[in-house]
Amino acid sequence: LQGVVAVDGPSGTGKSTTARGLAMRLGARYLDTGAMYRAATLAVMRAGITLDATRTDAEGHDDAVAVATTADLQMSTDPAEPRVRLAGEDVGAEIRGADVTRNVSAVSAFAKVREHLVAEQRRIVAETVADGAGIVVEGRDIGTVVEPDAPLKIYLVASDHVRAGRRSAEDTSAGRAADTSTTGADLARRDRLDSSRAASPLRAADDAVEVDTSVLDVDGVLDRLEDLAAD
Ligand code: C5P
């Protein structure tokens, strides 16, 4: 693969597994932009700043914006071993914990944080493509904002029930307490915040191909995406 495949959609649709698996199959690089918003959020929390996780406006949050836009993030784009570093430290596990998950929608709603991270994402993509490699980029606004000219855009969806079940299974395997009903409520809250914020709300690009992952297993989804990438 050369160029960019954009994979967007809400959480629990199997985005990470799918995007990473597709990159492996295509011999491409892989960028998880959610990990960048999560690591920026961790930086804000480590700075001791308390966020109102129910708000999506930046008013009164200049300190959070300053920390999030100057955080020293390093992304490695090898799909076999994707890593996120914050000031040199591997924070891959910590950014998926409940505290960061609770606060990430608030930080990612700040327009200045998005501007900064989108520029970073475009830089990583441009460098990869200049090296002659393809890249699968996963997020919420890749097809609409980050790479609107991507030749292939996928928008993943799944039923609420399947999404909550997947997120609980992920939590359990990561050693965190899980309960499908609270996970479902957390997903619904995050969807609401992500879809209603003023800056780049979650939505499918007009030219995205929608793939429902509720009834397909991982290989089934990957077969379908590989076919789309070959077209
Ligand atoms: O995909 P993941 O669940 O790791 O994303 C965490 C959060 O980061 C999302 O709920 C959303 O608020 C934000 N995000 C975003 N734009 C992206 C990727 C993630 O706003 N491109």
PDB file of C-alpha atoms and ligand atoms in Angstrom:
ATOM      1  CA  LEU A   1       0.000   0.000   0.000  1.00  0.00           C
ATOM      2  CA  GLN A   2       1.061   3.550  -0.713  1.00  0.00           C
ATOM      3  CA  GLY A   3      -0.714   6.555   0.663  1.00  0.00           C
ATOM      4  CA  VAL A   4      -3.201   6.779   3.498  1.00  0.00           C
ATOM      5  CA  VAL A   5      -6.090   4.653   4.713  1.00  0.00           C
ATOM      6  CA  ALA A   6      -8.310   6.549   7.166  1.00  0.00           C
ATOM      7  CA  VAL A   7     -10.150   4.442   9.763  1.00  0.00           C
ATOM      8  CA  ASP A   8     -12.691   6.356  11.845  1.00  0.00           C
ATOM      9  CA  GLY A   9     -15.625   5.498  14.074  1.00  0.00           C
ATOM     10  CA  PRO A  10     -16.764   5.528  17.694  1.00  0.00           C
ATOM     11  CA  SER A  11     -15.079   3.487  20.433  1.00  0.00           C
ATOM     12  CA  GLY A  12     -15.812  -0.198  20.763  1.00  0.00           C
ATOM     13  CA  THR A  13     -16.215  -0.754  17.036  1.00  0.00           C
ATOM     14  CA  GLY A  14     -12.928  -2.652  16.867  1.00  0.00           C
ATOM     15  CA  LYS A  15     -11.033   0.293  15.379  1.00  0.00           C
ATOM     16  CA  SER A  16      -7.628  -0.364  16.922  1.00  0.00           C
ATOM     17  CA  THR A  17      -7.578  -4.101  16.239  1.00  0.00           C
ATOM     18  CA  THR A  18      -8.836  -3.501  12.720  1.00  0.00           C
ATOM     19  CA  ALA A  19      -6.562  -0.599  11.799  1.00  0.00           C
ATOM     20  CA  ARG A  20      -3.478  -2.257  13.215  1.00  0.00           C
ATOM     21  CA  GLY A  21      -4.318  -5.623  11.628  1.00  0.00           C
ATOM     22  CA  LEU A  22      -4.898  -3.941   8.268  1.00  0.00           C
ATOM     23  CA  ALA A  23      -1.525  -2.195   8.473  1.00  0.00           C
ATOM     24  CA  MET A  24       0.131  -5.571   9.187  1.00  0.00           C
ATOM     25  CA  ARG A  25      -1.599  -7.225   6.230  1.00  0.00           C
ATOM     26  CA  LEU A  26      -0.728  -4.363   3.872  1.00  0.00           C
ATOM     27  CA  GLY A  27       2.867  -3.971   5.059  1.00  0.00           C
ATOM     28  CA  ALA A  28       2.017  -0.391   6.004  1.00  0.00           C
ATOM     29  CA  ARG A  29       2.731   1.811   9.023  1.00  0.00           C
ATOM     30  CA  TYR A  30       0.093   2.490  11.663  1.00  0.00           C
ATOM     31  CA  LEU A  31      -0.833   5.621  13.606  1.00  0.00           C
ATOM     32  CA  ASP A  32      -3.265   5.588  16.560  1.00  0.00           C
ATOM     33  CA  THR A  33      -4.346   9.214  16.949  1.00  0.00           C
ATOM     34  CA  GLY A  34      -6.536   8.374  19.975  1.00  0.00           C
ATOM     35  CA  ALA A  35      -3.307   7.445  21.782  1.00  0.00           C
ATOM     36  CA  MET A  36      -2.040  10.988  21.099  1.00  0.00           C
ATOM     37  CA  TYR A  37      -5.148  12.595  22.645  1.00  0.00           C
ATOM     38  CA  ARG A  38      -4.851  10.156  25.557  1.00  0.00           C
ATOM     39  CA  ALA A  39      -1.148  10.911  26.154  1.00  0.00           C
ATOM     40  CA  ALA A  40      -1.814  14.667  26.009  1.00  0.00           C
ATOM     41  CA  THR A  41      -4.577  14.103  28.583  1.00  0.00           C
ATOM     42  CA  LEU A  42      -2.191  12.166  30.821  1.00  0.00           C
ATOM     43  CA  ALA A  43       0.255  15.080  30.648  1.00  0.00           C
ATOM     44  CA  VAL A  44      -2.514  17.431  31.830  1.00  0.00           C
ATOM     45  CA  MET A  45      -3.435  15.105  34.694  1.00  0.00           C
ATOM     46  CA  ARG A  46       0.189  14.689  35.733  1.00  0.00           C
ATOM     47  CA  ALA A  47       0.500  18.458  35.855  1.00  0.00           C
ATOM     48  CA  GLY A  48      -2.120  18.308  38.613  1.00  0.00           C
ATOM     49  CA  ILE A  49      -4.788  20.098  36.584  1.00  0.00           C
ATOM     50  CA  THR A  50      -8.367  19.071  37.360  1.00  0.00           C
ATOM     51  CA  LEU A  51     -10.716  18.992  34.403  1.00  0.00           C
ATOM     52  CA  ASP A  52     -14.450  19.164  34.286  1.00  0.00           C
ATOM     53  CA  ALA A  53     -14.940  15.968  32.265  1.00  0.00           C
ATOM     54  CA  THR A  54     -18.499  16.914  31.346  1.00  0.00           C
ATOM     55  CA  ARG A  55     -17.539  20.111  29.530  1.00  0.00           C
ATOM     56  CA  THR A  56     -16.293  20.501  26.004  1.00  0.00           C
ATOM     57  CA  ASP A  57     -15.385  24.203  25.988  1.00  0.00           C
ATOM     58  CA  ALA A  58     -11.914  25.461  26.775  1.00  0.00           C
ATOM     59  CA  GLU A  59     -12.992  28.429  28.895  1.00  0.00           C
ATOM     60  CA  GLY A  60     -10.872  28.643  32.035  1.00  0.00           C
ATOM     61  CA  HIS A  61      -8.646  25.842  30.823  1.00  0.00           C
ATOM     62  CA  ASP A  62      -5.686  27.786  29.420  1.00  0.00           C
ATOM     63  CA  ASP A  63      -3.358  25.839  31.698  1.00  0.00           C
ATOM     64  CA  ALA A  64      -4.628  22.496  30.382  1.00  0.00           C
ATOM     65  CA  VAL A  65      -4.319  23.696  26.787  1.00  0.00           C
ATOM     66  CA  ALA A  66      -0.749  24.903  27.433  1.00  0.00           C
ATOM     67  CA  VAL A  67       0.316  21.553  28.902  1.00  0.00           C
ATOM     68  CA  ALA A  68      -1.438  19.469  26.226  1.00  0.00           C
ATOM     69  CA  THR A  69       0.065  21.442  23.344  1.00  0.00           C
ATOM     70  CA  THR A  70       3.625  21.330  24.674  1.00  0.00           C
ATOM     71  CA  ALA A  71       3.670  17.709  25.876  1.00  0.00           C
ATOM     72  CA  ASP A  72       6.656  15.807  24.498  1.00  0.00           C
ATOM     73  CA  LEU A  73       4.912  12.964  22.609  1.00  0.00           C
ATOM     74  CA  GLN A  74       6.660  10.399  20.479  1.00  0.00           C
ATOM     75  CA  MET A  75       4.716   7.929  18.379  1.00  0.00           C
ATOM     76  CA  SER A  76       6.255   4.872  16.779  1.00  0.00           C
ATOM     77  CA  THR A  77       4.355   3.672  13.729  1.00  0.00           C
ATOM     78  CA  ASP A  78       5.370   0.004  13.572  1.00  0.00           C
ATOM     79  CA  PRO A  79       2.067  -1.941  13.656  1.00  0.00           C
ATOM     80  CA  ALA A  80       3.856  -4.891  15.285  1.00  0.00           C
ATOM     81  CA  GLU A  81       4.843  -2.708  18.208  1.00  0.00           C
ATOM     82  CA  PRO A  82       3.066   0.617  18.310  1.00  0.00           C
ATOM     83  CA  ARG A  83       4.407   2.766  21.147  1.00  0.00           C
ATOM     84  CA  VAL A  84       3.458   6.055  22.731  1.00  0.00           C
ATOM     85  CA  ARG A  85       6.067   7.913  24.726  1.00  0.00           C
ATOM     86  CA  LEU A  86       5.514  10.908  26.943  1.00  0.00           C
ATOM     87  CA  ALA A  87       8.816  12.639  27.755  1.00  0.00           C
ATOM     88  CA  GLY A  88      10.584   9.416  26.833  1.00  0.00           C
ATOM     89  CA  GLU A  89       8.447   7.149  29.053  1.00  0.00           C
ATOM     90  CA  ASP A  90       6.330   4.379  27.516  1.00  0.00           C
ATOM     91  CA  VAL A  91       2.786   5.267  28.646  1.00  0.00           C
ATOM     92  CA  GLY A  92       0.904   2.751  26.478  1.00  0.00           C
ATOM     93  CA  ALA A  93      -0.776   0.999  29.410  1.00  0.00           C
ATOM     94  CA  GLU A  94      -1.465   4.045  31.574  1.00  0.00           C
ATOM     95  CA  ILE A  95      -3.251   5.997  28.839  1.00  0.00           C
ATOM     96  CA  ARG A  96      -5.854   3.229  28.529  1.00  0.00           C
ATOM     97  CA  GLY A  97      -6.778   3.318  32.211  1.00  0.00           C
ATOM     98  CA  ALA A  98     -10.065   4.640  33.574  1.00  0.00           C
ATOM     99  CA  ASP A  99      -8.711   8.049  34.684  1.00  0.00           C
ATOM    100  CA  VAL A 100      -7.415   9.043  31.278  1.00  0.00           C
ATOM    101  CA  THR A 101     -10.502   7.583  29.573  1.00  0.00           C
ATOM    102  CA  ARG A 102     -12.743   9.723  31.787  1.00  0.00           C
ATOM    103  CA  ASN A 103     -10.918  12.951  30.896  1.00  0.00           C
ATOM    104  CA  VAL A 104      -9.871  12.475  27.292  1.00  0.00           C
ATOM    105  CA  SER A 105     -13.052  13.814  25.664  1.00  0.00           C
ATOM    106  CA  ALA A 106     -12.667  17.101  27.561  1.00  0.00           C
ATOM    107  CA  VAL A 107      -9.052  17.581  26.447  1.00  0.00           C
ATOM    108  CA  SER A 108      -9.749  16.532  22.863  1.00  0.00           C
ATOM    109  CA  ALA A 109     -12.558  19.096  22.626  1.00  0.00           C
ATOM    110  CA  PHE A 110     -10.117  22.003  23.023  1.00  0.00           C
ATOM    111  CA  ALA A 111      -9.697  23.460  19.514  1.00  0.00           C
ATOM    112  CA  LYS A 112      -6.074  24.473  20.167  1.00  0.00           C
ATOM    113  CA  VAL A 113      -5.191  20.951  21.306  1.00  0.00           C
ATOM    114  CA  ARG A 114      -6.769  19.536  18.144  1.00  0.00           C
ATOM    115  CA  GLU A 115      -4.924  22.035  15.921  1.00  0.00           C
ATOM    116  CA  HIS A 116      -1.649  21.049  17.504  1.00  0.00           C
ATOM    117  CA  LEU A 117      -2.192  17.277  17.341  1.00  0.00           C
ATOM    118  CA  VAL A 118      -3.648  17.382  13.823  1.00  0.00           C
ATOM    119  CA  ALA A 119      -0.494  19.196  12.648  1.00  0.00           C
ATOM    120  CA  GLU A 120       1.636  16.512  14.351  1.00  0.00           C
ATOM    121  CA  GLN A 121      -0.440  13.749  12.747  1.00  0.00           C
ATOM    122  CA  ARG A 122      -0.103  15.312   9.288  1.00  0.00           C
ATOM    123  CA  ARG A 123       3.642  15.629   9.793  1.00  0.00           C
ATOM    124  CA  ILE A 124       3.982  11.929  10.711  1.00  0.00           C
ATOM    125  CA  VAL A 125       1.852  10.903   7.716  1.00  0.00           C
ATOM    126  CA  ALA A 126       3.794  13.147   5.320  1.00  0.00           C
ATOM    127  CA  GLU A 127       7.139  11.771   6.512  1.00  0.00           C
ATOM    128  CA  THR A 128       5.930   8.190   6.154  1.00  0.00           C
ATOM    129  CA  VAL A 129       4.542   8.737   2.677  1.00  0.00           C
ATOM    130  CA  ALA A 130       7.738  10.577   1.632  1.00  0.00           C
ATOM    131  CA  ASP A 131       9.628   7.417   2.657  1.00  0.00           C
ATOM    132  CA  GLY A 132       7.504   5.498   0.153  1.00  0.00           C
ATOM    133  CA  ALA A 133       5.428   3.645   2.767  1.00  0.00           C
ATOM    134  CA  GLY A 134       1.669   3.501   3.215  1.00  0.00           C
ATOM    135  CA  ILE A 135       0.006   4.270   6.538  1.00  0.00           C
ATOM    136  CA  VAL A 136      -3.256   3.300   8.204  1.00  0.00           C
ATOM    137  CA  VAL A 137      -4.394   6.148  10.443  1.00  0.00           C
ATOM    138  CA  GLU A 138      -7.056   5.525  13.053  1.00  0.00           C
ATOM    139  CA  GLY A 139      -9.180   8.108  14.877  1.00  0.00           C
ATOM    140  CA  ARG A 140     -12.385  10.132  14.790  1.00  0.00           C
ATOM    141  CA  ASP A 141     -11.632  12.859  12.240  1.00  0.00           C
ATOM    142  CA  ILE A 142      -9.033  11.338   9.928  1.00  0.00           C
ATOM    143  CA  GLY A 143     -11.265  11.196   6.833  1.00  0.00           C
ATOM    144  CA  THR A 144     -12.927  14.534   7.564  1.00  0.00           C
ATOM    145  CA  VAL A 145     -10.082  16.730   8.872  1.00  0.00           C
ATOM    146  CA  VAL A 146      -6.617  15.191   9.150  1.00  0.00           C
ATOM    147  CA  GLU A 147      -6.401  13.545   5.710  1.00  0.00           C
ATOM    148  CA  PRO A 148      -9.516  14.550   3.753  1.00  0.00           C
ATOM    149  CA  ASP A 149      -7.816  13.454   0.489  1.00  0.00           C
ATOM    150  CA  ALA A 150      -7.118   9.905   1.687  1.00  0.00           C
ATOM    151  CA  PRO A 151      -7.963   7.560  -1.213  1.00  0.00           C
ATOM    152  CA  LEU A 152      -9.630   5.076   1.132  1.00  0.00           C
ATOM    153  CA  LYS A 153     -11.773   6.026   4.118  1.00  0.00           C
ATOM    154  CA  ILE A 154     -13.384   3.456   6.342  1.00  0.00           C
ATOM    155  CA  TYR A 155     -16.025   4.284   8.957  1.00  0.00           C
ATOM    156  CA  LEU A 156     -16.570   1.461  11.426  1.00  0.00           C
ATOM    157  CA  VAL A 157     -19.847   1.018  13.269  1.00  0.00           C
ATOM    158  CA  ALA A 158     -21.223  -1.657  15.609  1.00  0.00           C
ATOM    159  CA  SER A 159     -24.328  -2.110  17.727  1.00  0.00           C
ATOM    160  CA  ASP A 160     -24.267  -0.573  21.230  1.00  0.00           C
ATOM    161  CA  HIS A 161     -24.493  -4.019  22.769  1.00  0.00           C
ATOM    162  CA  VAL A 162     -21.497  -5.361  20.847  1.00  0.00           C
ATOM    163  CA  ARG A 163     -19.456  -2.220  21.563  1.00  0.00           C
ATOM    164  CA  ALA A 164     -20.036  -2.382  25.330  1.00  0.00           C
ATOM    165  CA  GLY A 165     -19.236  -6.100  25.371  1.00  0.00           C
ATOM    166  CA  ARG A 166     -15.954  -5.520  23.523  1.00  0.00           C
ATOM    167  CA  ARG A 167     -14.882  -2.700  25.794  1.00  0.00           C
ATOM    168  CA  SER A 168     -15.586  -4.823  28.920  1.00  0.00           C
ATOM    169  CA  ALA A 169     -13.605  -7.721  27.478  1.00  0.00           C
ATOM    170  CA  GLU A 170     -10.693  -5.352  26.803  1.00  0.00           C
ATOM    171  CA  ASP A 171     -10.835  -4.032  30.356  1.00  0.00           C
ATOM    172  CA  THR A 172     -10.897  -7.523  31.801  1.00  0.00           C
ATOM    173  CA  SER A 173      -7.919  -8.666  29.766  1.00  0.00           C
ATOM    174  CA  ALA A 174      -6.006  -5.539  30.840  1.00  0.00           C
ATOM    175  CA  GLY A 175      -6.731  -6.435  34.483  1.00  0.00           C
ATOM    176  CA  ARG A 176      -9.270  -3.668  35.060  1.00  0.00           C
ATOM    177  CA  ALA A 177     -12.676  -4.164  36.611  1.00  0.00           C
ATOM    178  CA  ALA A 178     -15.349  -4.386  33.967  1.00  0.00           C
ATOM    179  CA  ASP A 179     -19.083  -4.366  33.900  1.00  0.00           C
ATOM    180  CA  THR A 180     -21.012  -4.143  30.645  1.00  0.00           C
ATOM    181  CA  SER A 181     -23.656  -1.740  31.950  1.00  0.00           C
ATOM    182  CA  THR A 182     -21.218   0.888  33.280  1.00  0.00           C
ATOM    183  CA  THR A 183     -19.020   0.413  30.228  1.00  0.00           C
ATOM    184  CA  GLY A 184     -22.073   1.018  28.048  1.00  0.00           C
ATOM    185  CA  ALA A 185     -22.859   4.197  29.974  1.00  0.00           C
ATOM    186  CA  ASP A 186     -19.260   5.384  29.670  1.00  0.00           C
ATOM    187  CA  LEU A 187     -19.239   4.746  25.917  1.00  0.00           C
ATOM    188  CA  ALA A 188     -22.532   6.593  25.519  1.00  0.00           C
ATOM    189  CA  ARG A 189     -21.160   9.559  27.475  1.00  0.00           C
ATOM    190  CA  ARG A 190     -17.999   9.665  25.388  1.00  0.00           C
ATOM    191  CA  ASP A 191     -19.979   9.351  22.121  1.00  0.00           C
ATOM    192  CA  ARG A 192     -22.168  12.233  23.212  1.00  0.00           C
ATOM    193  CA  LEU A 193     -19.193  14.468  24.061  1.00  0.00           C
ATOM    194  CA  ASP A 194     -17.228  13.449  20.956  1.00  0.00           C
ATOM    195  CA  SER A 195     -20.196  13.990  18.619  1.00  0.00           C
ATOM    196  CA  SER A 196     -21.410  17.267  20.115  1.00  0.00           C
ATOM    197  CA  ARG A 197     -18.190  19.248  20.525  1.00  0.00           C
ATOM    198  CA  ALA A 198     -17.723  22.325  18.351  1.00  0.00           C
ATOM    199  CA  ALA A 199     -14.264  21.356  17.050  1.00  0.00           C
ATOM    200  CA  SER A 200     -14.295  18.454  14.543  1.00  0.00           C
ATOM    201  CA  PRO A 201     -17.150  16.399  15.978  1.00  0.00           C
ATOM    202  CA  LEU A 202     -17.124  12.682  15.276  1.00  0.00           C
ATOM    203  CA  ARG A 203     -18.837  11.934  11.961  1.00  0.00           C
ATOM    204  CA  ALA A 204     -18.304   9.879   8.832  1.00  0.00           C
ATOM    205  CA  ALA A 205     -16.794  11.568   5.776  1.00  0.00           C
ATOM    206  CA  ASP A 206     -19.246  11.716   2.858  1.00  0.00           C
ATOM    207  CA  ASP A 207     -17.010   9.428   0.819  1.00  0.00           C
ATOM    208  CA  ALA A 208     -16.279   6.924   3.623  1.00  0.00           C
ATOM    209  CA  VAL A 209     -17.228   3.263   3.279  1.00  0.00           C
ATOM    210  CA  GLU A 210     -19.231   2.188   6.318  1.00  0.00           C
ATOM    211  CA  VAL A 211     -18.385  -1.265   7.677  1.00  0.00           C
ATOM    212  CA  ASP A 212     -20.521  -2.822  10.430  1.00  0.00           C
ATOM    213  CA  THR A 213     -18.305  -4.951  12.651  1.00  0.00           C
ATOM    214  CA  SER A 214     -21.158  -6.324  14.827  1.00  0.00           C
ATOM    215  CA  VAL A 215     -21.553  -9.543  12.919  1.00  0.00           C
ATOM    216  CA  LEU A 216     -18.083 -10.075  11.445  1.00  0.00           C
ATOM    217  CA  ASP A 217     -15.095 -11.519  13.279  1.00  0.00           C
ATOM    218  CA  VAL A 218     -11.731  -9.754  13.060  1.00  0.00           C
ATOM    219  CA  ASP A 219     -10.583 -11.747  10.021  1.00  0.00           C
ATOM    220  CA  GLY A 220     -13.898 -11.095   8.305  1.00  0.00           C
ATOM    221  CA  VAL A 221     -13.493  -7.348   8.791  1.00  0.00           C
ATOM    222  CA  LEU A 222      -9.858  -7.465   7.645  1.00  0.00           C
ATOM    223  CA  ASP A 223     -10.751  -9.458   4.511  1.00  0.00           C
ATOM    224  CA  ARG A 224     -13.342  -6.842   3.612  1.00  0.00           C
ATOM    225  CA  LEU A 225     -10.925  -3.931   4.199  1.00  0.00           C
ATOM    226  CA  GLU A 226      -8.124  -5.640   2.328  1.00  0.00           C
ATOM    227  CA  ASP A 227     -10.478  -6.013  -0.654  1.00  0.00           C
ATOM    228  CA  LEU A 228     -11.362  -2.326  -0.440  1.00  0.00           C
ATOM    229  CA  ALA A 229      -7.664  -1.363  -0.271  1.00  0.00           C
ATOM    230  CA  ALA A 230      -6.908  -3.498  -3.340  1.00  0.00           C
ATOM    231  CA  ASP A 231      -9.581  -1.747  -5.475  1.00  0.00           C
TER     232      ASP A 231
HETATM  233  O1  C5P B   1      -9.806   5.869  20.078  1.00  0.00           O
HETATM  234  P1  C5P B   1      -9.685   6.172  21.532  1.00  0.00           P
HETATM  235  O2  C5P B   1     -10.787   5.597  22.366  1.00  0.00           O
HETATM  236  O3  C5P B   1      -8.331   5.847  22.084  1.00  0.00           O
HETATM  237  O4  C5P B   1      -9.816   7.761  21.624  1.00  0.00           O
HETATM  238  C1  C5P B   1      -9.871   8.406  22.858  1.00  0.00           C
HETATM  239  C2  C5P B   1     -10.545   9.765  22.715  1.00  0.00           C
HETATM  240  O5  C5P B   1      -9.707  10.643  21.976  1.00  0.00           O
HETATM  241  C3  C5P B   1     -11.891   9.778  22.010  1.00  0.00           C
HETATM  242  O6  C5P B   1     -12.968   9.514  22.891  1.00  0.00           O
HETATM  243  C4  C5P B   1     -11.944  11.204  21.478  1.00  0.00           C
HETATM  244  O7  C5P B   1     -12.392  12.090  22.492  1.00  0.00           O
HETATM  245  C5  C5P B   1     -10.494  11.534  21.211  1.00  0.00           C
HETATM  246  N1  C5P B   1     -10.084  11.436  19.817  1.00  0.00           N
HETATM  247  C6  C5P B   1     -10.376  12.496  18.990  1.00  0.00           C
HETATM  248  N2  C5P B   1      -9.933  12.503  17.702  1.00  0.00           N
HETATM  249  C7  C5P B   1      -9.210  11.479  17.218  1.00  0.00           C
HETATM  250  C8  C5P B   1      -8.920  10.363  18.043  1.00  0.00           C
HETATM  251  C9  C5P B   1      -9.390  10.368  19.342  1.00  0.00           C
HETATM  252  O8  C5P B   1     -11.043  13.438  19.416  1.00  0.00           O
HETATM  253  N3  C5P B   1      -8.761  11.534  15.954  1.00  0.00           N
END
